[in-house]
Amino acid sequence: MIPLYVLGLLQRYGPQHGYQLKKTISEELEDFTQIKLPTIYYHLEKMSAQGLIAGSSEKAGARPEKTIYAITQSGKVAFIDALREQLSTRYRPVFPSDALFYFSEHLEAEEILQSLQEQYAFLQQSLKTIEQHKRQTLAFIPEEAKPMVNIIFAHHEYHFRAELEWVAYSLKQMKGEQES
Amino acid sequence: MIPLYVLGLLQRYGPQHGYQLKKTISEELEDFTQIKLPTIYYHLEKMSAQGLIAGSSEKAGARPEKTIYAITQSGKVAFIDALREQLSTRYRPVFPSDALFYFSEHLEAEEILQSLQEQYAFLQQSLKTIEQHKRQTLAFIPEEAKPMVNIIFAHHEYHFRAELEWVAYSLKQMKGEQES
DNA sequence: AGTATAATAGTCAGTGCTGACTAAAAGAAG
DNA sequence: CTTCTTTTAGTCAGCACTGACTATTATACT
């Protein structure tokens, strides 16, 4: 998934170095992915060795040289292949919190209930933030990109809402259990 | 999350070796986590070095020795700590398919639409499977465990339904876009 | 002009995970 | 009773990722 972003951004915005890629990802994709800078360098080097991108050391003035990477022809092919592979991967979520409920007899019900309530507040806040980011993003991007950006934001909204509803459901279940 | 499962199962079902743990996880938790056998051995060794579990080589008859691990006192403490830490971790999903839509101009709309339709069918099938597994599981476990198992299955149901609705939404959006 | 702070551009060692492999024991099939 | 398959039990090399660190340049502040 990270190689996809790197190849795609290199193709969309032209040759760049790692720090610039990280900045673009942080600004445009912060709600959807949290790629770390060393991870970008790792993939740049790997893809460079594979010939998917080509690095050139630029020495501008008295500055230390920095490596600027450009996507190659075989990189463009690999990019399309990777996109196409994404098409066939299926949804398979893993929720670490399941382990918590699976072993919940080791904690006080009261403690779990309280953390669920905090979780609920957090999710409500997150939903507001996402909606706000959506509005901001849609205001700044070109018209033709809007439908797809809308779909990506919707993806997160649907799942945050689902998580919110599940937390509400769990709270209801556990409270009912406690009383009986 | 994996150490949590290992420590919890060692405590619930008593001393075991790696293969047995893997079997239990496959049988009881296959819908919620897909832990691989080498990963279990990795954590067994690590936790053994940390003193959270204690291994003893058992040589029964002419069989090759196998290492049986038991949770220690400090392991029980670490288990509760890990459970409590789970309480404070927040929901933060990452969807690899977002990258696909972010760069969707590189693929034909027709190709994406078709894969979304396959995705839709897959999700419907998955939901049915989860509901069936839920019924089977609830029929076999002790009464007092039912509320929690129910909550875990509900978690997955809520999110599979959200994913299903999002795919439907995307299909609608993309078809509308195509016509205009 | 000197110095603190932020931005820029990385490196590297260590962690977590797993595919591919090995190998003994039990059970099934002829 | 011998061969084949399955189950049991594990090892190991290698990949993806990132926290912590380094080092230079630009900017702001005094």
Coordinates of C-alpha atoms (C1' of nucleotides) in Angstrom, one line a residue:
Chain A
M1 CA 0.0 0.0 0.0
I2 CA 2.9 2.4 0.8
P3 CA 4.6 1.6 -2.5
L4 CA 1.3 2.5 -4.2
Y5 CA 1.2 5.9 -2.6
V6 CA 4.9 6.6 -3.4
L7 CA 4.7 5.6 -7.0
G8 CA 1.4 7.4 -7.5
L9 CA 2.6 10.7 -6.0
L10 CA 5.8 10.5 -7.9
Q11 CA 3.8 10.2 -11.0
R12 CA 1.2 12.9 -10.1
Y13 CA 3.5 15.6 -8.8
G14 CA 6.8 14.7 -10.5
P15 CA 10.3 13.8 -9.2
Q16 CA 10.8 14.4 -5.5
H17 CA 12.8 13.4 -2.5
G18 CA 11.6 11.5 0.5
Y19 CA 10.9 14.4 2.8
Q20 CA 8.6 16.0 0.2
L21 CA 6.6 12.8 -0.2
K22 CA 6.1 12.6 3.5
K23 CA 4.9 16.2 3.6
T24 CA 2.4 15.6 0.8
I25 CA 1.1 12.4 2.5
S26 CA 0.8 14.2 5.8
E27 CA -1.1 17.1 4.3
E28 CA -3.4 15.3 1.8
L29 CA -3.8 11.8 3.4
E30 CA -3.5 12.3 7.1
D31 CA -6.9 10.9 7.8
F32 CA -6.3 7.7 5.8
T33 CA -2.8 6.6 6.4
Q34 CA 0.0 7.3 8.9
I35 CA 3.2 6.5 7.0
K36 CA 6.4 7.3 8.8
L37 CA 9.4 9.0 7.2
P38 CA 11.8 6.1 7.6
T39 CA 9.3 3.8 6.0
I40 CA 9.3 6.1 2.9
Y41 CA 13.0 6.0 2.7
Y42 CA 12.9 2.2 3.0
H43 CA 10.6 1.9 0.0
L44 CA 12.4 4.5 -2.0
E45 CA 15.6 2.5 -1.7
K46 CA 13.9 -0.8 -2.3
M47 CA 12.1 0.4 -5.4
S48 CA 15.2 2.1 -6.7
A49 CA 17.0 -1.3 -6.4
Q50 CA 14.1 -2.8 -8.3
G51 CA 14.4 -0.2 -11.0
L52 CA 10.8 1.1 -10.4
I53 CA 12.2 4.6 -9.6
A54 CA 15.5 6.3 -10.4
G55 CA 17.4 8.4 -7.9
S56 CA 19.6 11.3 -8.8
S57 CA 21.8 13.2 -6.4
E58 CA 21.3 16.9 -6.7
K59 CA 23.8 19.3 -5.2
A60 CA 22.3 22.8 -5.3
G61 CA 24.7 25.4 -4.1
A62 CA 26.4 24.7 -0.7
R63 CA 23.6 22.4 0.4
P64 CA 24.3 18.8 1.1
E65 CA 23.2 16.6 -1.7
K66 CA 19.8 15.2 -1.6
T67 CA 18.4 12.3 -3.7
I68 CA 15.5 13.1 -6.0
Y69 CA 13.6 10.1 -7.2
A70 CA 11.6 9.8 -10.5
I71 CA 9.3 7.1 -11.6
T72 CA 10.6 5.0 -14.4
Q73 CA 8.7 3.3 -17.3
S74 CA 8.8 -0.1 -15.5
G75 CA 7.7 1.7 -12.4
K76 CA 4.6 3.0 -14.2
V77 CA 3.8 -0.6 -15.2
A78 CA 4.3 -1.9 -11.6
F79 CA 2.0 0.9 -10.4
I80 CA -0.9 -0.2 -12.6
D81 CA -0.2 -3.8 -11.6
A82 CA -0.3 -2.9 -7.9
L83 CA -3.6 -0.9 -8.4
R84 CA -5.1 -3.8 -10.1
E85 CA -4.0 -6.1 -7.3
Q86 CA -5.8 -3.9 -4.8
L87 CA -9.0 -4.4 -6.7
S88 CA -9.0 -8.1 -5.7
T89 CA -8.1 -7.8 -2.0
R90 CA -11.0 -8.4 0.3
Y91 CA -12.1 -6.7 3.5
R92 CA -10.8 -8.5 6.6
P93 CA -10.8 -6.4 9.8
V94 CA -9.0 -7.3 13.0
F95 CA -10.1 -5.5 16.2
P96 CA -7.6 -5.8 19.0
S97 CA -10.4 -4.9 21.4
D98 CA -11.9 -8.3 20.8
A99 CA -9.2 -9.8 22.9
L100 CA -10.3 -7.5 25.7
F101 CA -13.9 -8.7 25.6
Y102 CA -12.8 -12.3 25.1
F103 CA -11.0 -12.1 28.5
S104 CA -13.2 -9.5 30.1
E105 CA -13.8 -11.6 33.2
H106 CA -10.4 -10.5 34.4
L107 CA -11.4 -6.9 34.7
E108 CA -14.2 -5.1 36.6
A109 CA -17.3 -4.4 34.5
E110 CA -17.3 -0.9 35.9
E111 CA -13.8 -0.3 34.4
I112 CA -14.8 -1.5 31.0
L113 CA -18.0 0.5 31.0
Q114 CA -16.1 3.7 31.7
S115 CA -13.6 3.1 29.0
L116 CA -16.5 2.4 26.5
Q117 CA -18.0 5.8 27.4
E118 CA -14.7 7.5 26.7
Q119 CA -14.4 5.6 23.5
Y120 CA -17.9 6.8 22.6
A121 CA -16.9 10.5 23.1
F122 CA -13.7 10.0 21.1
L123 CA -15.6 8.5 18.2
Q124 CA -18.1 11.3 18.1
Q125 CA -15.3 13.8 18.0
S126 CA -13.5 11.9 15.3
L127 CA -16.6 11.9 13.1
K128 CA -16.9 15.6 13.5
T129 CA -13.2 16.1 12.5
I130 CA -13.5 13.8 9.5
E131 CA -16.6 15.7 8.3
Q132 CA -14.8 19.0 8.7
H133 CA -11.7 17.7 6.8
K134 CA -13.9 16.5 4.1
R135 CA -15.5 19.9 3.6
Q136 CA -12.1 21.6 3.7
T137 CA -10.6 19.1 1.2
L138 CA -13.5 19.3 -1.2
A139 CA -13.2 23.1 -1.3
F140 CA -9.6 23.0 -2.5
I141 CA -9.3 20.2 -5.0
P142 CA -10.1 20.2 -8.7
E143 CA -13.7 19.4 -9.7
E144 CA -12.9 16.1 -11.4
A145 CA -11.2 14.7 -8.2
K146 CA -14.2 15.4 -6.0
P147 CA -16.2 12.2 -6.5
M148 CA -13.3 9.9 -5.5
V149 CA -12.2 12.0 -2.5
N150 CA -15.8 11.9 -1.4
I151 CA -15.8 8.1 -1.7
I152 CA -12.7 7.8 0.5
F153 CA -14.0 10.1 3.2
A154 CA -17.3 8.2 3.1
H155 CA -15.4 5.0 3.7
H156 CA -14.1 6.3 7.0
E157 CA -17.4 7.9 8.0
Y158 CA -19.3 4.7 7.5
H159 CA -16.8 2.8 9.6
F160 CA -16.6 5.4 12.4
R161 CA -20.3 5.4 12.5
A162 CA -20.4 1.6 12.7
E163 CA -17.9 1.6 15.6
L164 CA -19.9 4.3 17.4
E165 CA -23.1 2.2 17.1
W166 CA -21.2 -0.9 18.2
V167 CA -19.9 0.9 21.3
A168 CA -23.5 2.0 22.1
Y169 CA -24.7 -1.5 21.6
S170 CA -22.0 -2.9 23.9
L171 CA -22.8 -0.3 26.6
K172 CA -26.5 -1.3 26.4
Q173 CA -25.7 -5.0 26.6
M174 CA -23.3 -4.7 29.5
K175 CA -25.6 -2.4 31.5
G176 CA -28.4 -4.8 31.0
E177 CA -26.2 -7.7 32.1
Q178 CA -25.1 -5.8 35.2
E179 CA -28.6 -5.2 36.4
S180 CA -29.9 -8.8 36.0
Chain B
M1 CA -2.6 -8.3 21.0
I2 CA -1.1 -11.7 20.3
P3 CA 0.6 -11.8 23.7
L4 CA -2.8 -11.1 25.2
Y5 CA -4.3 -14.1 23.5
V6 CA -1.4 -16.4 24.5
L7 CA -1.3 -15.3 28.2
G8 CA -5.1 -15.5 28.4
L9 CA -5.4 -18.9 26.9
L10 CA -2.5 -20.3 29.0
Q11 CA -4.4 -19.0 32.1
R12 CA -7.8 -20.2 31.0
Y13 CA -6.9 -23.7 29.7
G14 CA -3.7 -24.4 31.6
P15 CA -0.1 -25.1 30.5
Q16 CA 0.2 -26.0 26.8
H17 CA 2.7 -26.0 23.9
G18 CA 2.6 -23.8 20.9
Y19 CA 0.8 -26.0 18.5
Q20 CA -2.1 -26.5 21.0
L21 CA -2.5 -22.8 21.4
K22 CA -2.6 -22.3 17.7
K23 CA -5.3 -25.0 17.4
T24 CA -7.4 -23.3 20.1
I25 CA -7.1 -19.9 18.4
S26 CA -8.0 -21.4 15.0
E27 CA -11.1 -23.1 16.4
E28 CA -12.4 -20.4 18.8
L29 CA -11.2 -17.2 17.2
E30 CA -10.8 -17.8 13.5
D31 CA -13.3 -15.0 12.6
F32 CA -11.4 -12.4 14.7
T33 CA -7.7 -13.0 14.3
Q34 CA -5.4 -14.9 12.0
I35 CA -2.3 -15.6 14.1
K36 CA 0.3 -17.8 12.4
L37 CA 2.1 -20.6 14.2
P38 CA 5.6 -19.2 13.9
T39 CA 4.3 -16.0 15.4
I40 CA 3.1 -17.9 18.5
Y41 CA 6.5 -19.5 18.9
Y42 CA 8.1 -16.1 18.6
H43 CA 6.0 -14.7 21.4
L44 CA 6.3 -17.9 23.6
E45 CA 10.1 -17.5 23.4
K46 CA 10.1 -13.8 24.0
M47 CA 7.7 -14.0 27.0
S48 CA 9.7 -16.9 28.4
A49 CA 12.8 -14.8 28.3
Q50 CA 10.8 -12.0 30.1
G51 CA 9.7 -14.5 32.7
L52 CA 6.0 -14.1 31.9
I53 CA 5.7 -17.8 31.2
A54 CA 7.9 -20.8 32.1
G55 CA 8.7 -23.6 29.7
S56 CA 9.4 -27.1 30.6
S57 CA 10.7 -29.8 28.2
E58 CA 8.4 -32.9 28.5
K59 CA 9.7 -36.1 27.1
A60 CA 6.8 -38.6 27.1
G61 CA 7.8 -42.1 26.0
A62 CA 9.7 -42.3 22.8
R63 CA 8.3 -39.0 21.6
P64 CA 10.5 -36.1 20.8
E65 CA 10.5 -33.6 23.6
K66 CA 8.1 -30.7 23.4
T67 CA 8.1 -27.5 25.4
I68 CA 5.1 -26.9 27.6
Y69 CA 4.6 -23.3 28.7
A70 CA 2.8 -22.2 31.9
I71 CA 1.9 -18.7 32.9
T72 CA 3.9 -17.3 35.9
Q73 CA 2.8 -15.0 38.6
S74 CA 4.5 -12.0 36.9
G75 CA 2.8 -13.2 33.7
K76 CA -0.6 -12.8 35.3
V77 CA 0.2 -9.3 36.3
A78 CA 1.5 -8.5 32.8
F79 CA -1.7 -9.9 31.4
I80 CA -3.9 -7.6 33.5
D81 CA -1.7 -4.7 32.6
A82 CA -2.0 -5.5 28.9
L83 CA -5.8 -5.9 29.2
R84 CA -6.0 -2.5 30.9
E85 CA -3.8 -1.0 28.2
Q86 CA -6.2 -2.2 25.5
L87 CA -9.0 -0.2 27.3
S88 CA -7.3 3.0 26.3
T89 CA -6.4 2.3 22.7
R90 CA -8.6 4.2 20.2
Y91 CA -10.2 3.1 16.9
R92 CA -8.0 4.1 13.9
P93 CA -8.8 2.2 10.7
V94 CA -6.6 2.0 7.6
F95 CA -8.2 1.0 4.3
P96 CA -5.7 0.0 1.6
S97 CA -8.4 0.4 -0.9
D98 CA -8.4 4.2 -0.3
A99 CA -5.1 4.3 -2.3
L100 CA -7.0 2.7 -5.2
F101 CA -9.6 5.4 -5.3
Y102 CA -7.1 8.1 -4.7
F103 CA -5.4 7.1 -7.9
S104 CA -8.4 5.7 -9.7
E105 CA -7.9 7.8 -12.8
H106 CA -5.2 5.3 -13.8
L107 CA -7.8 2.5 -14.2
E108 CA -11.0 2.1 -16.3
A109 CA -14.2 3.0 -14.4
E110 CA -15.6 -0.2 -15.8
E111 CA -12.9 -2.3 -14.1
I112 CA -13.4 -0.7 -10.7
L113 CA -17.2 -1.1 -10.9
Q114 CA -16.9 -4.8 -11.6
S115 CA -14.6 -5.4 -8.7
L116 CA -16.9 -3.4 -6.4
Q117 CA -19.7 -5.7 -7.4
E118 CA -17.6 -8.7 -6.6
Q119 CA -16.7 -7.1 -3.3
Y120 CA -20.4 -6.6 -2.6
A121 CA -21.1 -10.3 -3.1
F122 CA -18.2 -11.3 -1.0
L123 CA -19.3 -9.1 1.9
Q124 CA -22.9 -10.5 1.8
Q125 CA -21.5 -14.0 1.9
S126 CA -19.1 -13.0 4.8
L127 CA -22.0 -11.6 6.8
K128 CA -23.9 -14.8 6.4
T129 CA -20.9 -16.9 7.5
I130 CA -20.4 -14.7 10.6
E131 CA -24.0 -15.0 11.6
Q132 CA -23.8 -18.7 11.2
H133 CA -20.6 -19.0 13.3
K134 CA -22.2 -16.8 15.9
R135 CA -25.2 -19.2 16.2
Q136 CA -22.9 -22.2 16.4
T137 CA -20.6 -20.6 18.9
L138 CA -23.4 -19.4 21.2
A139 CA -24.8 -22.9 21.2
F140 CA -21.6 -24.5 22.6
I141 CA -20.3 -22.1 25.2
P142 CA -21.3 -21.7 28.8
E143 CA -24.1 -19.3 29.6
E144 CA -22.0 -16.7 31.4
A145 CA -19.7 -16.3 28.4
K146 CA -22.5 -15.6 26.0
P147 CA -22.9 -11.8 26.4
M148 CA -19.2 -11.1 25.7
V149 CA -19.0 -13.5 22.7
N150 CA -22.2 -11.8 21.4
I151 CA -20.5 -8.4 21.7
I152 CA -17.4 -9.6 19.7
F153 CA -19.5 -11.1 16.9
A154 CA -21.6 -7.9 16.8
H155 CA -18.4 -5.9 16.4
H156 CA -17.7 -7.7 13.1
E157 CA -21.3 -7.7 12.0
Y158 CA -21.5 -3.9 12.4
H159 CA -18.3 -3.3 10.4
F160 CA -19.1 -5.8 7.6
R161 CA -22.5 -4.1 7.3
A162 CA -20.8 -0.7 7.2
E163 CA -18.4 -1.9 4.5
L164 CA -21.3 -3.4 2.5
E165 CA -23.2 -0.1 2.7
W166 CA -20.1 1.8 1.6
V167 CA -19.6 -0.4 -1.4
A168 CA -23.2 0.2 -2.4
Y169 CA -22.7 3.9 -1.9
S170 CA -19.6 3.9 -4.1
L171 CA -21.3 1.9 -6.8
K172 CA -24.1 4.4 -6.8
Q173 CA -21.8 7.4 -6.9
M174 CA -19.6 6.0 -9.7
K175 CA -22.5 4.9 -11.8
G176 CA -24.1 8.4 -11.5
E177 CA -20.7 9.9 -12.4
Q178 CA -20.4 7.7 -15.5
E179 CA -23.8 8.8 -16.9
S180 CA -23.3 12.5 -16.5
Chain C
dA1 C1' 26.5 39.2 15.1
dG2 C1' 25.2 35.5 18.0
dT3 C1' 22.1 32.0 19.3
dA4 C1' 18.0 29.4 19.7
dT5 C1' 14.4 27.1 17.1
dA6 C1' 12.3 25.0 13.3
dA7 C1' 12.5 22.9 8.9
dT8 C1' 14.9 19.8 6.0
dA9 C1' 17.0 15.3 4.8
dG10 C1' 18.2 11.5 6.1
dT11 C1' 20.6 6.7 8.8
dC12 C1' 20.4 2.6 11.6
dA13 C1' 19.6 -0.8 14.8
dG14 C1' 16.0 -3.4 16.7
dT15 C1' 11.1 -5.4 16.7
dG16 C1' 7.3 -8.1 15.0
dC17 C1' 5.8 -11.2 11.8
dT18 C1' 5.6 -15.1 8.6
dG19 C1' 6.6 -18.1 4.3
dA20 C1' 9.1 -21.9 3.5
dC21 C1' 11.2 -25.5 5.4
dT22 C1' 12.2 -29.7 8.5
dA23 C1' 11.1 -33.8 11.0
dA24 C1' 9.0 -37.2 14.1
dA25 C1' 4.7 -39.9 15.3
dA26 C1' 0.0 -41.6 14.3
dG27 C1' -3.3 -43.3 11.3
dA28 C1' -5.0 -45.1 6.8
dA29 C1' -4.7 -48.1 2.8
dG30 C1' -3.2 -51.7 0.2
Chain D
dC1 C1' 4.0 -54.8 7.5
dT2 C1' 5.0 -51.4 4.4
dT3 C1' 4.1 -47.2 2.1
dC4 C1' 1.4 -42.8 2.0
dT5 C1' -0.9 -39.1 4.3
dT6 C1' -2.0 -36.4 8.1
dT7 C1' -1.1 -34.5 12.5
dT8 C1' 2.0 -32.7 15.6
dA9 C1' 5.8 -29.6 16.8
dG10 C1' 9.0 -26.6 15.7
dT11 C1' 13.2 -23.6 13.2
dC12 C1' 15.0 -20.0 10.5
dA13 C1' 16.0 -16.6 7.2
dG14 C1' 14.3 -12.6 5.5
dC15 C1' 10.9 -8.6 5.0
dA16 C1' 8.3 -4.5 6.6
dC17 C1' 8.3 -1.1 9.7
dT18 C1' 9.7 2.6 12.9
dG19 C1' 11.7 4.9 17.3
dA20 C1' 15.7 7.2 18.2
dC21 C1' 19.3 9.4 16.5
dT22 C1' 22.3 12.6 13.4
dA23 C1' 23.3 16.6 10.8
dT24 C1' 22.7 20.5 7.9
dT25 C1' 20.2 24.8 6.5
dA26 C1' 16.8 28.5 7.2
dT27 C1' 14.4 31.7 10.3
dA28 C1' 13.4 34.3 14.3
dC29 C1' 14.8 36.7 18.2
dT30 C1' 17.7 39.5 21.0

